[in-house]
N, CA and C atoms as an extended XYZ file, in Angstrom:
525
Properties=species:S:1:pos:R:3:atomname:S:1:resname:S:1:resid:I:1 pbc="F F F"
N       -66.074       75.076      -22.153 N   MET     1
C       -66.723       75.850      -23.187 CA  MET     1
C       -67.467       77.003      -22.524 C   MET     1
N       -67.316       78.186      -23.071 N   LYS     2
C       -68.058       79.334      -22.546 CA  LYS     2
C       -69.192       79.668      -23.505 C   LYS     2
N       -70.280       80.149      -22.929 N   ALA     3
C       -71.476       80.434      -23.719 CA  ALA     3
C       -71.887       81.883      -23.571 C   ALA     3
N       -72.541       82.361      -24.606 N   ALA     4
C       -73.268       83.624      -24.539 CA  ALA     4
C       -74.736       83.232      -24.529 C   ALA     4
N       -75.347       83.319      -23.358 N   PHE     5
C       -76.776       83.050      -23.227 CA  PHE     5
C       -77.508       84.309      -23.667 C   PHE     5
N       -78.360       84.164      -24.668 N   LEU     6
C       -79.080       85.320      -25.206 CA  LEU     6
C       -80.578       85.120      -25.061 C   LEU     6
N       -81.238       86.128      -24.520 N   ASP     7
C       -82.688       86.165      -24.586 CA  ASP     7
C       -83.048       86.364      -26.054 C   ASP     7
N       -84.247       85.986      -26.463 N   ARG     8
C       -84.627       86.128      -27.866 CA  ARG     8
C       -85.323       87.465      -28.131 C   ARG     8
N       -86.565       87.587      -27.687 N   ASP     9
C       -87.359       88.784      -28.000 CA  ASP     9
C       -86.782       90.009      -27.301 C   ASP     9
N       -86.413       91.009      -28.089 N   GLY    10
C       -85.826       92.224      -27.551 CA  GLY    10
C       -84.310       92.239      -27.585 C   GLY    10
N       -83.704       91.081      -27.877 N   VAL    11
C       -82.246       90.994      -27.980 CA  VAL    11
C       -81.857       90.584      -29.394 C   VAL    11
N       -82.449       89.503      -29.873 N   ILE    12
C       -82.168       89.006      -31.217 CA  ILE    12
C       -83.162       89.575      -32.226 C   ILE    12
N       -84.422       89.589      -31.844 N   ASN    13
C       -85.479       90.078      -32.740 CA  ASN    13
C       -86.307       91.150      -32.047 C   ASN    13
N       -87.003       91.913      -32.859 N   ARG    14
C       -87.890       92.952      -32.342 CA  ARG    14
C       -88.991       92.282      -31.523 C   ARG    14
N       -89.216       92.800      -30.325 N   ASP    15
C       -90.227       92.247      -29.429 CA  ASP    15
C       -91.577       92.883      -29.752 C   ASP    15
N       -92.381       92.135      -30.476 N   LEU    16
C       -93.717       92.606      -30.844 CA  LEU    16
C       -94.790       91.972      -29.967 C   LEU    16
N       -94.365       91.182      -28.988 N   GLY    17
C       -95.299       90.473      -28.127 CA  GLY    17
C       -95.740       89.172      -28.760 C   GLY    17
N       -95.343       88.074      -28.187 N   TYR    18
C       -95.732       86.738      -28.642 CA  TYR    18
C       -95.400       86.504      -30.120 C   TYR    18
N       -94.141       86.666      -30.465 N   VAL    19
C       -93.685       86.432      -31.836 CA  VAL    19
C       -93.564       84.925      -32.045 C   VAL    19
N       -94.381       84.392      -32.949 N   TYR    20
C       -94.328       82.951      -33.233 CA  TYR    20
C       -94.446       82.647      -34.722 C   TYR    20
N       -94.642       83.678      -35.547 N   ARG    21
C       -94.738       83.468      -36.997 CA  ARG    21
C       -93.530       84.103      -37.679 C   ARG    21
N       -93.032       83.425      -38.701 N   ARG    22
C       -91.851       83.917      -39.403 CA  ARG    22
C       -92.075       85.321      -39.964 C   ARG    22
N       -93.270       85.584      -40.455 N   GLU    23
C       -93.543       86.904      -41.039 CA  GLU    23
C       -93.523       88.026      -39.996 C   GLU    23
N       -93.602       87.682      -38.723 N   ASP    24
C       -93.537       88.689      -37.659 CA  ASP    24
C       -92.145       88.795      -37.045 C   ASP    24
N       -91.248       87.900      -37.427 N   PHE    25
C       -89.905       87.856      -36.852 CA  PHE    25
C       -89.001       88.800      -37.626 C   PHE    25
N       -88.438       89.769      -36.929 N   GLU    26
C       -87.530       90.739      -37.546 CA  GLU    26
C       -86.268       90.850      -36.697 C   GLU    26
N       -85.135       90.457      -37.274 N   PHE    27
C       -83.876       90.601      -36.551 CA  PHE    27
C       -83.658       92.073      -36.226 C   PHE    27
N       -83.217       92.338      -35.015 N   LEU    28
C       -82.907       93.712      -34.621 CA  LEU    28
C       -81.654       94.186      -35.357 C   LEU    28
N       -81.585       95.479      -35.641 N   PRO    29
C       -80.355       96.010      -36.238 CA  PRO    29
C       -79.165       95.662      -35.341 C   PRO    29
N       -78.106       95.250      -35.934 N   ASN    30
C       -76.849       94.916      -35.247 CA  ASN    30
C       -76.883       93.616      -34.454 C   ASN    30
N       -78.011       92.905      -34.432 N   ALA    31
C       -78.065       91.654      -33.663 CA  ALA    31
C       -77.177       90.588      -34.289 C   ALA    31
N       -77.268       90.402      -35.585 N   ILE    32
C       -76.457       89.370      -36.239 CA  ILE    32
C       -74.981       89.727      -36.147 C   ILE    32
N       -74.662       90.995      -36.381 N   ALA    33
C       -73.265       91.429      -36.261 CA  ALA    33
C       -72.758       91.219      -34.837 C   ALA    33
N       -73.594       91.470      -33.847 N   GLY    34
C       -73.211       91.251      -32.454 CA  GLY    34
C       -72.963       89.785      -32.157 C   GLY    34
N       -73.817       88.918      -32.705 N   MET    35
C       -73.622       87.482      -32.493 CA  MET    35
C       -72.358       86.997      -33.192 C   MET    35
N       -72.061       87.530      -34.370 N   LYS    36
C       -70.807       87.177      -35.050 CA  LYS    36
C       -69.611       87.558      -34.188 C   LYS    36
N       -69.681       88.710      -33.568 N   GLN    37
C       -68.610       89.173      -32.687 CA  GLN    37
C       -68.456       88.234      -31.492 C   GLN    37
N       -69.575       87.790      -30.931 N   LEU    38
C       -69.518       86.862      -29.799 CA  LEU    38
C       -68.877       85.535      -30.213 C   LEU    38
N       -69.259       85.023      -31.382 N   VAL    39
C       -68.675       83.778      -31.894 CA  VAL    39
C       -67.167       83.963      -32.098 C   VAL    39
N       -66.771       85.100      -32.661 N   SER    40
C       -65.345       85.381      -32.877 CA  SER    40
C       -64.576       85.461      -31.566 C   SER    40
N       -65.267       85.868      -30.500 N   ALA    41
C       -64.631       85.972      -29.184 CA  ALA    41
C       -64.618       84.629      -28.453 C   ALA    41
N       -65.109       83.584      -29.106 N   GLY    42
C       -65.040       82.250      -28.527 CA  GLY    42
C       -66.265       81.792      -27.758 C   GLY    42
N       -67.346       82.547      -27.829 N   TYR    43
C       -68.575       82.157      -27.140 CA  TYR    43
C       -69.427       81.267      -28.039 C   TYR    43
N       -70.067       80.283      -27.440 N   ARG    44
C       -71.078       79.484      -28.121 CA  ARG    44
C       -72.429       80.134      -27.836 C   ARG    44
N       -73.244       80.283      -28.839 N   ILE    45
C       -74.538       80.963      -28.710 CA  ILE    45
C       -75.597       79.974      -28.226 C   ILE    45
N       -76.238       80.334      -27.112 N   ILE    46
C       -77.365       79.567      -26.585 CA  ILE    46
C       -78.504       80.547      -26.322 C   ILE    46
N       -79.645       80.295      -26.932 N   VAL    47
C       -80.814       81.147      -26.752 CA  VAL    47
C       -81.649       80.588      -25.605 C   VAL    47
N       -82.049       81.469      -24.690 N   VAL    48
C       -82.910       81.094      -23.558 CA  VAL    48
C       -84.092       82.064      -23.546 C   VAL    48
N       -85.281       81.538      -23.808 N   THR    49
C       -86.427       82.412      -24.025 CA  THR    49
C       -87.686       81.927      -23.314 C   THR    49
N       -88.314       82.827      -22.573 N   ASN    50
C       -89.633       82.539      -22.008 CA  ASN    50
C       -90.640       82.604      -23.146 C   ASN    50
N       -91.507       81.624      -23.229 N   GLN    51
C       -92.531       81.585      -24.270 CA  GLN    51
C       -93.888       81.298      -23.637 C   GLN    51
N       -94.367       82.234      -22.822 N   SER    52
C       -95.640       82.043      -22.130 CA  SER    52
C       -96.820       81.994      -23.090 C   SER    52
N       -96.633       82.427      -24.316 N   GLY    53
C       -97.699       82.337      -25.317 CA  GLY    53
C       -98.145       80.898      -25.543 C   GLY    53
N       -97.272       79.946      -25.268 N   ILE    54
C       -97.640       78.531      -25.403 CA  ILE    54
C       -98.632       78.160      -24.302 C   ILE    54
N       -98.314       78.493      -23.055 N   ALA    55
C       -99.225       78.203      -21.940 CA  ALA    55
C      -100.524       78.996      -22.059 C   ALA    55
N      -100.441       80.168      -22.672 N   ARG    56
C      -101.629       81.014      -22.818 CA  ARG    56
C      -102.515       80.573      -23.985 C   ARG    56
N      -102.027       79.581      -24.765 N   GLY    57
C      -102.816       79.051      -25.867 CA  GLY    57
C      -102.749       79.863      -27.149 C   GLY    57
N      -101.812       80.791      -27.269 N   TYR    58
C      -101.690       81.612      -28.475 CA  TYR    58
C      -101.057       80.827      -29.626 C   TYR    58
N      -100.188       79.893      -29.306 N   TYR    59
C       -99.531       79.028      -30.285 CA  TYR    59
C       -99.048       77.795      -29.543 C   TYR    59
N       -98.629       76.777      -30.289 N   ASP    60
C       -98.208       75.545      -29.637 CA  ASP    60
C       -96.689       75.364      -29.759 C   ASP    60
N       -96.183       74.318      -29.117 N   GLU    61
C       -94.737       74.097      -29.106 CA  GLU    61
C       -94.197       73.774      -30.492 C   GLU    61
N       -94.984       73.091      -31.305 N   GLU    62
C       -94.539       72.784      -32.667 CA  GLU    62
C       -94.355       74.068      -33.470 C   GLU    62
N       -95.271       75.002      -33.318 N   THR    63
C       -95.166       76.289      -34.011 CA  THR    63
C       -93.935       77.044      -33.538 C   THR    63
N       -93.708       77.044      -32.214 N   PHE    64
C       -92.503       77.683      -31.674 CA  PHE    64
C       -91.255       77.040      -32.255 C   PHE    64
N       -91.223       75.702      -32.273 N   GLN    65
C       -90.033       74.991      -32.749 CA  GLN    65
C       -89.758       75.274      -34.217 C   GLN    65
N       -90.802       75.392      -35.020 N   CYS    66
C       -90.610       75.723      -36.445 CA  CYS    66
C       -89.938       77.077      -36.594 C   CYS    66
N       -90.377       78.052      -35.803 N   LEU    67
C       -89.761       79.378      -35.876 CA  LEU    67
C       -88.320       79.325      -35.356 C   LEU    67
N       -88.089       78.590      -34.272 N   ALA    68
C       -86.733       78.472      -33.732 CA  ALA    68
C       -85.797       77.823      -34.747 C   ALA    68
N       -86.275       76.784      -35.426 N   ASP    69
C       -85.463       76.120      -36.445 CA  ASP    69
C       -85.134       77.074      -37.584 C   ASP    69
N       -86.137       77.827      -38.031 N   TRP    70
C       -85.916       78.798      -39.104 CA  TRP    70
C       -84.899       79.859      -38.661 C   TRP    70
N       -85.046       80.380      -37.429 N   MET    71
C       -84.119       81.386      -36.918 CA  MET    71
C       -82.692       80.843      -36.913 C   MET    71
N       -82.521       79.615      -36.439 N   CYS    72
C       -81.177       79.010      -36.389 CA  CYS    72
C       -80.595       78.818      -37.782 C   CYS    72
N       -81.428       78.419      -38.734 N   GLU    73
C       -80.967       78.269      -40.118 CA  GLU    73
C       -80.556       79.616      -40.701 C   GLU    73
N       -81.352       80.647      -40.440 N   ALA    74
C       -81.026       81.987      -40.938 CA  ALA    74
C       -79.726       82.491      -40.324 C   ALA    74
N       -79.532       82.241      -39.043 N   LEU    75
C       -78.296       82.671      -38.386 CA  LEU    75
C       -77.095       81.877      -38.886 C   LEU    75
N       -77.253       80.578      -39.076 N   ALA    76
C       -76.158       79.755      -39.598 CA  ALA    76
C       -75.733       80.240      -40.979 C   ALA    76
N       -76.697       80.635      -41.794 N   ALA    77
C       -76.387       81.153      -43.133 CA  ALA    77
C       -75.593       82.453      -43.062 C   ALA    77
N       -75.706       83.146      -41.941 N   GLU    78
C       -74.961       84.400      -41.729 CA  GLU    78
C       -73.646       84.158      -40.992 C   GLU    78
N       -73.322       82.899      -40.719 N   GLY    79
C       -72.084       82.590      -40.024 CA  GLY    79
C       -72.207       82.594      -38.512 C   GLY    79
N       -73.427       82.434      -38.013 N   VAL    80
C       -73.663       82.413      -36.571 CA  VAL    80
C       -74.283       81.071      -36.193 C   VAL    80
N       -73.464       80.094      -35.810 N   PRO    81
C       -74.031       78.817      -35.370 CA  PRO    81
C       -74.645       78.960      -33.978 C   PRO    81
N       -75.842       78.445      -33.822 N   VAL    82
C       -76.518       78.457      -32.523 CA  VAL    82
C       -76.380       77.049      -31.939 C   VAL    82
N       -75.767       76.957      -30.770 N   LEU    83
C       -75.568       75.660      -30.142 CA  LEU    83
C       -76.894       75.053      -29.706 C   LEU    83
N       -77.776       75.869      -29.137 N   ALA    84
C       -79.053       75.346      -28.647 CA  ALA    84
C       -80.035       76.481      -28.409 C   ALA    84
N       -81.314       76.130      -28.454 N   VAL    85
C       -82.392       77.042      -28.087 CA  VAL    85
C       -83.194       76.354      -26.985 C   VAL    85
N       -83.270       77.008      -25.837 N   TYR    86
C       -84.080       76.519      -24.724 CA  TYR    86
C       -85.255       77.469      -24.552 C   TYR    86
N       -86.420       76.896      -24.292 N   HIS    87
C       -87.584       77.747      -24.067 CA  HIS    87
C       -88.386       77.239      -22.878 C   HIS    87
N       -89.073       78.161      -22.244 N   CYS    88
C       -89.986       77.812      -21.158 CA  CYS    88
C       -91.399       78.055      -21.659 C   CYS    88
N       -92.215       77.007      -21.767 N   PRO    89
C       -93.586       77.152      -22.245 CA  PRO    89
C       -94.592       77.418      -21.124 C   PRO    89
N       -94.118       77.530      -19.894 N   HIS    90
C       -95.016       77.596      -18.737 CA  HIS    90
C       -95.424       79.025      -18.387 C   HIS    90
N       -96.537       79.122      -17.682 N   HIS    91
C       -96.943       80.381      -17.059 CA  HIS    91
C       -97.999       80.058      -16.013 C   HIS    91
N       -97.901       80.654      -14.829 N   PRO    92
C       -98.879       80.336      -13.790 CA  PRO    92
C      -100.312       80.743      -14.139 C   PRO    92
N      -100.476       81.669      -15.075 N   ASP    93
C      -101.810       82.119      -15.472 CA  ASP    93
C      -102.201       81.600      -16.848 C   ASP    93
N      -101.633       80.486      -17.262 N   GLY    94
C      -101.926       79.935      -18.582 CA  GLY    94
C      -103.314       79.328      -18.662 C   GLY    94
N      -103.667       78.917      -19.882 N   VAL    95
C      -104.946       78.239      -20.112 CA  VAL    95
C      -104.741       76.791      -20.545 C   VAL    95
N      -103.538       76.443      -20.952 N   VAL    96
C      -103.209       75.061      -21.284 CA  VAL    96
C      -102.830       74.397      -19.965 C   VAL    96
N      -103.701       73.522      -19.482 N   GLN    97
C      -103.592       73.018      -18.111 CA  GLN    97
C      -102.226       72.425      -17.776 C   GLN    97
N      -101.657       71.592      -18.656 N   ARG    98
C      -100.383       70.944      -18.340 CA  ARG    98
C       -99.215       71.928      -18.272 C   ARG    98
N       -99.407       73.136      -18.801 N   LEU    99
C       -98.339       74.140      -18.809 CA  LEU    99
C       -98.590       75.273      -17.826 C   LEU    99
N       -99.716       75.215      -17.142 N   THR   100
C      -100.088       76.266      -16.197 CA  THR   100
C       -99.529       75.907      -14.825 C   THR   100
N       -98.353       76.469      -14.558 N   LYS   101
C       -97.690       76.173      -13.292 CA  LYS   101
C       -96.511       77.103      -13.069 C   LYS   101
N       -96.054       77.108      -11.843 N   VAL   102
C       -94.792       77.756      -11.508 CA  VAL   102
C       -93.725       76.689      -11.721 C   VAL   102
N       -92.666       77.042      -12.432 N   CYS   103
C       -91.639       76.065      -12.795 CA  CYS   103
C       -90.263       76.596      -12.418 C   CYS   103
N       -89.255       75.800      -12.694 N   ASP   104
C       -87.887       76.245      -12.409 CA  ASP   104
C       -87.162       76.723      -13.668 C   ASP   104
N       -87.899       76.792      -14.789 N   CYS   105
C       -87.230       77.218      -16.028 CA  CYS   105
C       -87.638       78.618      -16.481 C   CYS   105
N       -88.775       79.119      -16.037 N   ARG   106
C       -89.208       80.451      -16.472 CA  ARG   106
C       -88.345       81.521      -15.801 C   ARG   106
N       -87.649       82.288      -16.623 N   LYS   107
C       -86.837       83.367      -16.062 CA  LYS   107
C       -87.766       84.284      -15.267 C   LYS   107
N       -87.400       84.634      -14.063 N   PRO   108
C       -86.055       84.773      -13.514 CA  PRO   108
C       -85.434       83.503      -12.927 C   PRO   108
N       -86.137       82.392      -12.931 N   ALA   109
C       -85.526       81.141      -12.461 CA  ALA   109
C       -84.405       80.745      -13.434 C   ALA   109
N       -83.395       80.053      -12.942 N   PRO   110
C       -82.230       79.739      -13.770 CA  PRO   110
C       -82.302       78.408      -14.516 C   PRO   110
N       -83.439       77.732      -14.511 N   GLY   111
C       -83.525       76.370      -15.028 CA  GLY   111
C       -83.011       76.162      -16.439 C   GLY   111
N       -83.347       77.051      -17.371 N   MET   112
C       -82.887       76.870      -18.758 CA  MET   112
C       -81.367       76.943      -18.840 C   MET   112
N       -80.779       77.885      -18.117 N   LEU   113
C       -79.331       78.048      -18.153 CA  LEU   113
C       -78.634       76.861      -17.498 C   LEU   113
N       -79.192       76.385      -16.390 N   LEU   114
C       -78.582       75.243      -15.702 CA  LEU   114
C       -78.705       73.967      -16.530 C   LEU   114
N       -79.805       73.825      -17.236 N   ARG   115
C       -79.954       72.668      -18.123 CA  ARG   115
C       -78.902       72.714      -19.226 C   ARG   115
N       -78.702       73.889      -19.811 N   ALA   116
C       -77.672       74.046      -20.842 CA  ALA   116
C       -76.285       73.745      -20.281 C   ALA   116
N       -76.041       74.195      -19.060 N   LYS   117
C       -74.746       73.930      -18.415 CA  LYS   117
C       -74.482       72.428      -18.362 C   LYS   117
N       -75.474       71.678      -17.923 N   GLU   118
C       -75.312       70.232      -17.796 CA  GLU   118
C       -75.204       69.544      -19.149 C   GLU   118
N       -76.058       69.917      -20.075 N   GLU   119
C       -76.096       69.232      -21.370 CA  GLU   119
C       -74.898       69.544      -22.259 C   GLU   119
N       -74.285       70.724      -22.061 N   HIS   120
C       -73.197       71.142      -22.956 CA  HIS   120
C       -71.881       71.410      -22.220 C   HIS   120
N       -71.842       71.085      -20.927 N   ARG   121
C       -70.625       71.272      -20.138 CA  ARG   121
C       -70.104       72.700      -20.231 C   ARG   121
N       -70.964       73.636      -19.909 N   ILE   122
C       -70.658       75.064      -20.013 CA  ILE   122
C       -69.907       75.530      -18.762 C   ILE   122
N       -68.864       76.312      -18.970 N   ASP   123
C       -68.158       77.007      -17.897 CA  ASP   123
C       -68.975       78.261      -17.586 C   ASP   123
N       -69.749       78.218      -16.535 N   MET   124
C       -70.649       79.327      -16.237 CA  MET   124
C       -69.901       80.599      -15.853 C   MET   124
N       -68.804       80.492      -15.126 N   THR   125
C       -68.093       81.708      -14.726 CA  THR   125
C       -67.446       82.404      -15.917 C   THR   125
N       -67.145       81.668      -16.975 N   GLY   126
C       -66.586       82.270      -18.182 CA  GLY   126
C       -67.649       82.690      -19.179 C   GLY   126
N       -68.905       82.465      -18.835 N   SER   127
C       -70.014       82.745      -19.747 CA  SER   127
C       -70.668       84.084      -19.435 C   SER   127
N       -71.532       84.510      -20.355 N   ILE   128
C       -72.257       85.763      -20.192 CA  ILE   128
C       -73.744       85.530      -20.472 C   ILE   128
N       -74.571       86.402      -19.919 N   MET   129
C       -76.007       86.424      -20.203 CA  MET   129
C       -76.322       87.813      -20.709 C   MET   129
N       -77.035       87.881      -21.839 N   ILE   130
C       -77.438       89.171      -22.383 CA  ILE   130
C       -78.949       89.149      -22.568 C   ILE   130
N       -79.610       90.082      -21.913 N   GLY   131
C       -81.057       90.174      -22.001 CA  GLY   131
C       -81.520       91.613      -22.075 C   GLY   131
N       -82.826       91.777      -22.054 N   ASP   132
C       -83.388       93.124      -22.106 CA  ASP   132
C       -84.331       93.400      -20.941 C   ASP   132
N       -84.395       92.471      -19.985 N   LYS   133
C       -85.297       92.638      -18.849 CA  LYS   133
C       -84.601       92.217      -17.557 C   LYS   133
N       -85.137       92.698      -16.462 N   GLN   134
C       -84.614       92.347      -15.146 CA  GLN   134
C       -84.654       90.839      -14.910 C   GLN   134
N       -85.648       90.152      -15.469 N   THR   135
C       -85.734       88.701      -15.291 CA  THR   135
C       -84.540       87.994      -15.916 C   THR   135
N       -84.007       88.543      -17.007 N   ASP   136
C       -82.817       87.973      -17.636 CA  ASP   136
C       -81.607       88.120      -16.721 C   ASP   136
N       -81.479       89.295      -16.117 N   VAL   137
C       -80.381       89.542      -15.176 CA  VAL   137
C       -80.481       88.566      -14.015 C   VAL   137
N       -81.664       88.430      -13.440 N   ALA   138
C       -81.849       87.557      -12.275 CA  ALA   138
C       -81.535       86.100      -12.615 C   ALA   138
N       -81.951       85.650      -13.786 N   ALA   139
C       -81.666       84.263      -14.192 CA  ALA   139
C       -80.168       84.045      -14.354 C   ALA   139
N       -79.491       84.989      -14.979 N   GLY   140
C       -78.049       84.866      -15.156 CA  GLY   140
C       -77.307       84.835      -13.832 C   GLY   140
N       -77.687       85.726      -12.920 N   VAL   141
C       -77.051       85.761      -11.600 CA  VAL   141
C       -77.324       84.456      -10.848 C   VAL   141
N       -78.578       84.003      -10.854 N   ALA   142
C       -78.946       82.779      -10.140 CA  ALA   142
C       -78.233       81.542      -10.698 C   ALA   142
N       -77.932       81.563      -11.998 N   ALA   143
C       -77.256       80.422      -12.628 CA  ALA   143
C       -75.737       80.473      -12.456 C   ALA   143
N       -75.224       81.565      -11.910 N   GLY   144
C       -73.787       81.682      -11.704 CA  GLY   144
C       -73.010       82.110      -12.928 C   GLY   144
N       -73.696       82.777      -13.856 N   VAL   145
C       -73.027       83.277      -15.057 CA  VAL   145
C       -72.056       84.384      -14.639 C   VAL   145
N       -70.880       84.389      -15.271 N   GLY   146
C       -69.825       85.317      -14.892 CA  GLY   146
C       -70.172       86.781      -15.008 C   GLY   146
N       -70.786       87.171      -16.114 N   ARG   147
C       -71.179       88.566      -16.319 CA  ARG   147
C       -72.551       88.597      -16.972 C   ARG   147
N       -73.332       89.611      -16.586 N   VAL   148
C       -74.700       89.741      -17.069 CA  VAL   148
C       -74.880       91.152      -17.614 C   VAL   148
N       -75.401       91.227      -18.829 N   PHE   149
C       -75.574       92.521      -19.484 CA  PHE   149
C       -77.015       92.717      -19.934 C   PHE   149
N       -77.413       93.969      -19.954 N   LEU   150
C       -78.706       94.345      -20.506 CA  LEU   150
C       -78.472       95.170      -21.748 C   LEU   150
N       -79.360       95.027      -22.695 N   ILE   151
C       -79.341       95.915      -23.846 CA  ILE   151
C       -80.681       96.624      -23.913 C   ILE   151
N       -80.643       97.808      -24.486 N   GLY   152
C       -81.872       98.593      -24.599 CA  GLY   152
C       -81.767       99.857      -23.771 C   GLY   152
N       -82.849      100.204      -23.149 N   SER   153
C       -82.981      101.459      -22.421 CA  SER   153
C       -82.013      101.550      -21.242 C   SER   153
N       -81.430      102.715      -21.084 N   LEU   154
C       -80.530      102.934      -19.949 CA  LEU   154
C       -81.297      103.023      -18.636 C   LEU   154
N       -82.625      103.080      -18.685 N   ARG   155
C       -83.414      103.096      -17.448 CA  ARG   155
C       -83.149      101.828      -16.636 C   ARG   155
N       -82.662      100.780      -17.309 N   ALA   156
C       -82.408       99.513      -16.636 CA  ALA   156
C       -81.043       99.483      -15.949 C   ALA   156
N       -80.332      100.595      -15.939 N   TYR   157
C       -78.960      100.618      -15.440 CA  TYR   157
C       -78.831      100.097      -14.013 C   TYR   157
N       -79.794      100.385      -13.159 N   TYR   158
C       -79.691      100.006      -11.753 CA  TYR   158
C       -80.277       98.631      -11.471 C   TYR   158
N       -80.234       97.769      -12.423 N   SER   159
C       -80.878       96.467      -12.333 CA  SER   159
C       -80.003       95.373      -11.749 C   SER   159
N       -78.744       95.657      -11.492 N   GLY   160
C       -77.832       94.615      -11.054 CA  GLY   160
C       -77.014       94.041      -12.190 C   GLY   160
N       -77.246       94.516      -13.403 N   ALA   161
C       -76.451       94.085      -14.552 CA  ALA   161
C       -75.041       94.662      -14.426 C   ALA   161
N       -74.081       93.974      -15.033 N   ASP   162
C       -72.714       94.488      -15.036 CA  ASP   162
C       -72.586       95.744      -15.890 C   ASP   162
N       -73.401       95.841      -16.939 N   ALA   163
C       -73.425       97.030      -17.787 CA  ALA   163
C       -74.682       96.977      -18.647 C   ALA   163
N       -75.017       98.128      -19.202 N   VAL   164
C       -76.166       98.255      -20.099 CA  VAL   164
C       -75.668       98.885      -21.395 C   VAL   164
N       -76.056       98.293      -22.517 N   TYR   165
C       -75.632       98.778      -23.831 CA  TYR   165
C       -76.839       99.001      -24.721 C   TYR   165
N       -76.643       99.785      -25.760 N   ALA   166
C       -77.743      100.112      -26.669 CA  ALA   166
C       -78.237       98.899      -27.445 C   ALA   166
N       -77.308       98.029      -27.862 N   ASP   167
C       -77.704       96.881      -28.670 CA  ASP   167
C       -76.674       95.764      -28.512 C   ASP   167
N       -76.941       94.653      -29.161 N   LEU   168
C       -76.100       93.470      -29.014 CA  LEU   168
C       -74.693       93.694      -29.567 C   LEU   168
N       -74.564       94.406      -30.662 N   LEU   169
C       -73.230       94.668      -31.213 CA  LEU   169
C       -72.402       95.532      -30.267 C   LEU   169
N       -72.979       96.589      -29.765 N   THR   170
C       -72.255       97.463      -28.836 CA  THR   170
C       -71.810       96.681      -27.608 C   THR   170
N       -72.669       95.820      -27.108 N   CYS   171
C       -72.327       94.965      -25.972 CA  CYS   171
C       -71.160       94.038      -26.315 C   CYS   171
N       -71.282       93.343      -27.428 N   SER   172
C       -70.267       92.338      -27.785 CA  SER   172
C       -68.913       92.982      -28.078 C   SER   172
N       -68.904       94.213      -28.530 N   GLU   173
C       -67.639       94.895      -28.801 CA  GLU   173
C       -66.878       95.254      -27.515 C   GLU   173
N       -67.556       95.237      -26.393 N   GLN   174
C       -66.931       95.598      -25.124 CA  GLN   174
C       -66.333       94.405      -24.385 C   GLN   174
N       -66.528       93.208      -24.899 N   LEU   175
C       -66.072       92.008      -24.189 CA  LEU   175
C       -64.615       91.702      -24.453 C   LEU   175
């Protein structure tokens, strides 16, 4: 099985900084259409998202999970099944003591992707990672993902990504 590993904030939804409430969640233009294209191309959608707001005490894991569940339901209603959502609640500068640490899951570390590989038997070389930051590229490369793409500003072109596209739909149309 091949997967499209997608970062959440800045790829699927507008990155407003620590998005944890449904009323603040806004799908980016062309994100749903891009995910539909990925599904049509045979990719299973797996979301991998750093959520340091949990370690920083801005919201808790239950609040994050409620939003993730709602997002998956909204995407399923649009014909985009999400296989899994993985999140990293850690941050070395957090205030929630049990989550304040350096871990192997916070991107740029590959832990979330490797966990998905094991749990879902993912063919990493046939898979892709799409993010909007250098940490997404580094996590994809470290996990052995076949191709890594950035969306957003072309300033990120020299990041080690295989290519940079304006948005998720433009990226998915090139695969």
